[in-house]
Amino acid sequence: MVKRHISKLLALGLLGSAALGWGAPQAAQKKPKDTQEYELINSVYKETDPNKRLATLDQWKQKYAETEFKEERLKYFMETYAQLGQLPKAIESAREVLGIAANDFGAHFTLARLAPYAGSADAALLADAEKSANSLLKADKPAHVPAAQWPEVKK
């Protein structure tokens, strides 16, 4: 029964991530260090198999520990771990994103939706999930979400 709920939440999360606008990094503001990093970023963006995407993310992190795209990479890790059902790693990635961008809607959404299914009664995790859920209730519409979709995304 729990697996069925997790599957539904993960499917909802995939739809939510599309609505949240997680896509290609904004090249106008940030630049890859070289052609190889550019190719890794594009590979991550284009890869549909989460296992292959995770391998590429690991390669990118190993070769380019310091990158202008650290936040975007963490978001891809977060979503990929969620897709693979690796909830503790998805939650840890969400916490890392929030360490960089405290008001990140996607990270709050991930933390709030996955924490109840992480199989942990850790008080800090539950407090973080509650804080994220409360942040979502008060959240302003992210700039990349169309106004017509916001009421549905916010549910």
mmCIF file of N, CA, C and O in Angstrom, residues 105 108-109 112 126-140 154:
data_model
loop_
_atom_site.group_PDB
_atom_site.id
_atom_site.type_symbol
_atom_site.label_atom_id
_atom_site.label_comp_id
_atom_site.label_asym_id
_atom_site.label_seq_id
_atom_site.Cartn_x
_atom_site.Cartn_y
_atom_site.Cartn_z
ATOM 1 N N PHE A 105 10.896 26.827 -4.393
ATOM 2 C CA PHE A 105 9.597 26.149 -4.366
ATOM 3 C C PHE A 105 9.754 24.650 -4.590
ATOM 4 O O PHE A 105 9.154 23.837 -3.886
ATOM 5 N N HIS A 108 11.168 22.839 -1.498
ATOM 6 C CA HIS A 108 10.143 22.750 -0.447
ATOM 7 C C HIS A 108 9.083 21.721 -0.825
ATOM 8 O O HIS A 108 8.640 20.930 0.010
ATOM 9 N N PHE A 109 8.681 21.712 -2.098
ATOM 10 C CA PHE A 109 7.677 20.764 -2.574
ATOM 11 C C PHE A 109 8.180 19.333 -2.409
ATOM 12 O O PHE A 109 7.465 18.464 -1.913
ATOM 13 N N ALA A 112 8.387 18.373 1.375
ATOM 14 C CA ALA A 112 7.060 18.194 1.969
ATOM 15 C C ALA A 112 6.372 16.926 1.465
ATOM 16 O O ALA A 112 5.688 16.247 2.221
ATOM 17 N N LEU A 126 10.910 15.658 10.214
ATOM 18 C CA LEU A 126 9.500 16.030 10.316
ATOM 19 C C LEU A 126 9.336 17.542 10.476
ATOM 20 O O LEU A 126 8.426 18.133 9.891
ATOM 21 N N ALA A 127 10.232 18.170 11.219
ATOM 22 C CA ALA A 127 10.182 19.626 11.378
ATOM 23 C C ALA A 127 10.480 20.321 10.051
ATOM 24 O O ALA A 127 9.818 21.304 9.690
ATOM 25 N N ASP A 128 11.469 19.801 9.301
ATOM 26 C CA ASP A 128 11.786 20.377 7.990
ATOM 27 C C ASP A 128 10.609 20.226 7.030
ATOM 28 O O ASP A 128 10.290 21.139 6.269
ATOM 29 N N ALA A 129 9.961 19.065 7.070
ATOM 30 C CA ALA A 129 8.811 18.826 6.188
ATOM 31 C C ALA A 129 7.666 19.772 6.536
ATOM 32 O O ALA A 129 7.016 20.325 5.639
ATOM 33 N N GLU A 130 7.427 19.970 7.818
ATOM 34 C CA GLU A 130 6.367 20.888 8.240
ATOM 35 C C GLU A 130 6.694 22.318 7.809
ATOM 36 O O GLU A 130 5.824 23.040 7.300
ATOM 37 N N LYS A 131 7.947 22.720 7.988
ATOM 38 C CA LYS A 131 8.360 24.062 7.572
ATOM 39 C C LYS A 131 8.185 24.230 6.062
ATOM 40 O O LYS A 131 7.697 25.262 5.598
ATOM 41 N N SER A 132 8.561 23.209 5.299
ATOM 42 C CA SER A 132 8.404 23.278 3.845
ATOM 43 C C SER A 132 6.939 23.334 3.444
ATOM 44 O O SER A 132 6.562 24.103 2.555
ATOM 45 N N ALA A 133 6.110 22.540 4.089
ATOM 46 C CA ALA A 133 4.678 22.551 3.778
ATOM 47 C C ALA A 133 4.081 23.928 4.063
ATOM 48 O O ALA A 133 3.297 24.454 3.263
ATOM 49 N N ASN A 134 4.461 24.513 5.174
ATOM 50 C CA ASN A 134 3.975 25.858 5.504
ATOM 51 C C ASN A 134 4.484 26.895 4.509
ATOM 52 O O ASN A 134 3.766 27.832 4.160
ATOM 53 N N SER A 135 5.709 26.722 4.046
ATOM 54 C CA SER A 135 6.256 27.634 3.034
ATOM 55 C C SER A 135 5.455 27.540 1.744
ATOM 56 O O SER A 135 5.222 28.549 1.075
ATOM 57 N N LEU A 136 5.035 26.333 1.395
ATOM 58 C CA LEU A 136 4.251 26.150 0.165
ATOM 59 C C LEU A 136 2.880 26.817 0.274
ATOM 60 O O LEU A 136 2.373 27.357 -0.709
ATOM 61 N N LEU A 137 2.298 26.772 1.455
ATOM 62 C CA LEU A 137 0.982 27.387 1.636
ATOM 63 C C LEU A 137 1.025 28.899 1.435
ATOM 64 O O LEU A 137 0.044 29.496 1.002
ATOM 65 N N LYS A 138 2.174 29.488 1.742
ATOM 66 C CA LYS A 138 2.309 30.931 1.642
ATOM 67 C C LYS A 138 3.053 31.370 0.386
ATOM 68 O O LYS A 138 3.271 32.555 0.183
ATOM 69 N N ALA A 139 3.446 30.429 -0.431
ATOM 70 C CA ALA A 139 4.329 30.725 -1.560
ATOM 71 C C ALA A 139 3.672 31.625 -2.600
ATOM 72 O O ALA A 139 2.480 31.518 -2.881
ATOM 73 N N ASP A 140 4.499 32.502 -3.132
ATOM 74 C CA ASP A 140 4.084 33.296 -4.279
ATOM 75 C C ASP A 140 4.272 32.450 -5.533
ATOM 76 O O ASP A 140 5.085 31.520 -5.553
ATOM 77 N N LYS A 154 -0.360 24.684 -7.021
ATOM 78 C CA LYS A 154 -0.278 24.983 -5.588
ATOM 79 C C LYS A 154 -1.020 23.951 -4.728
ATOM 80 O O LYS A 154 -0.712 23.789 -3.563
#
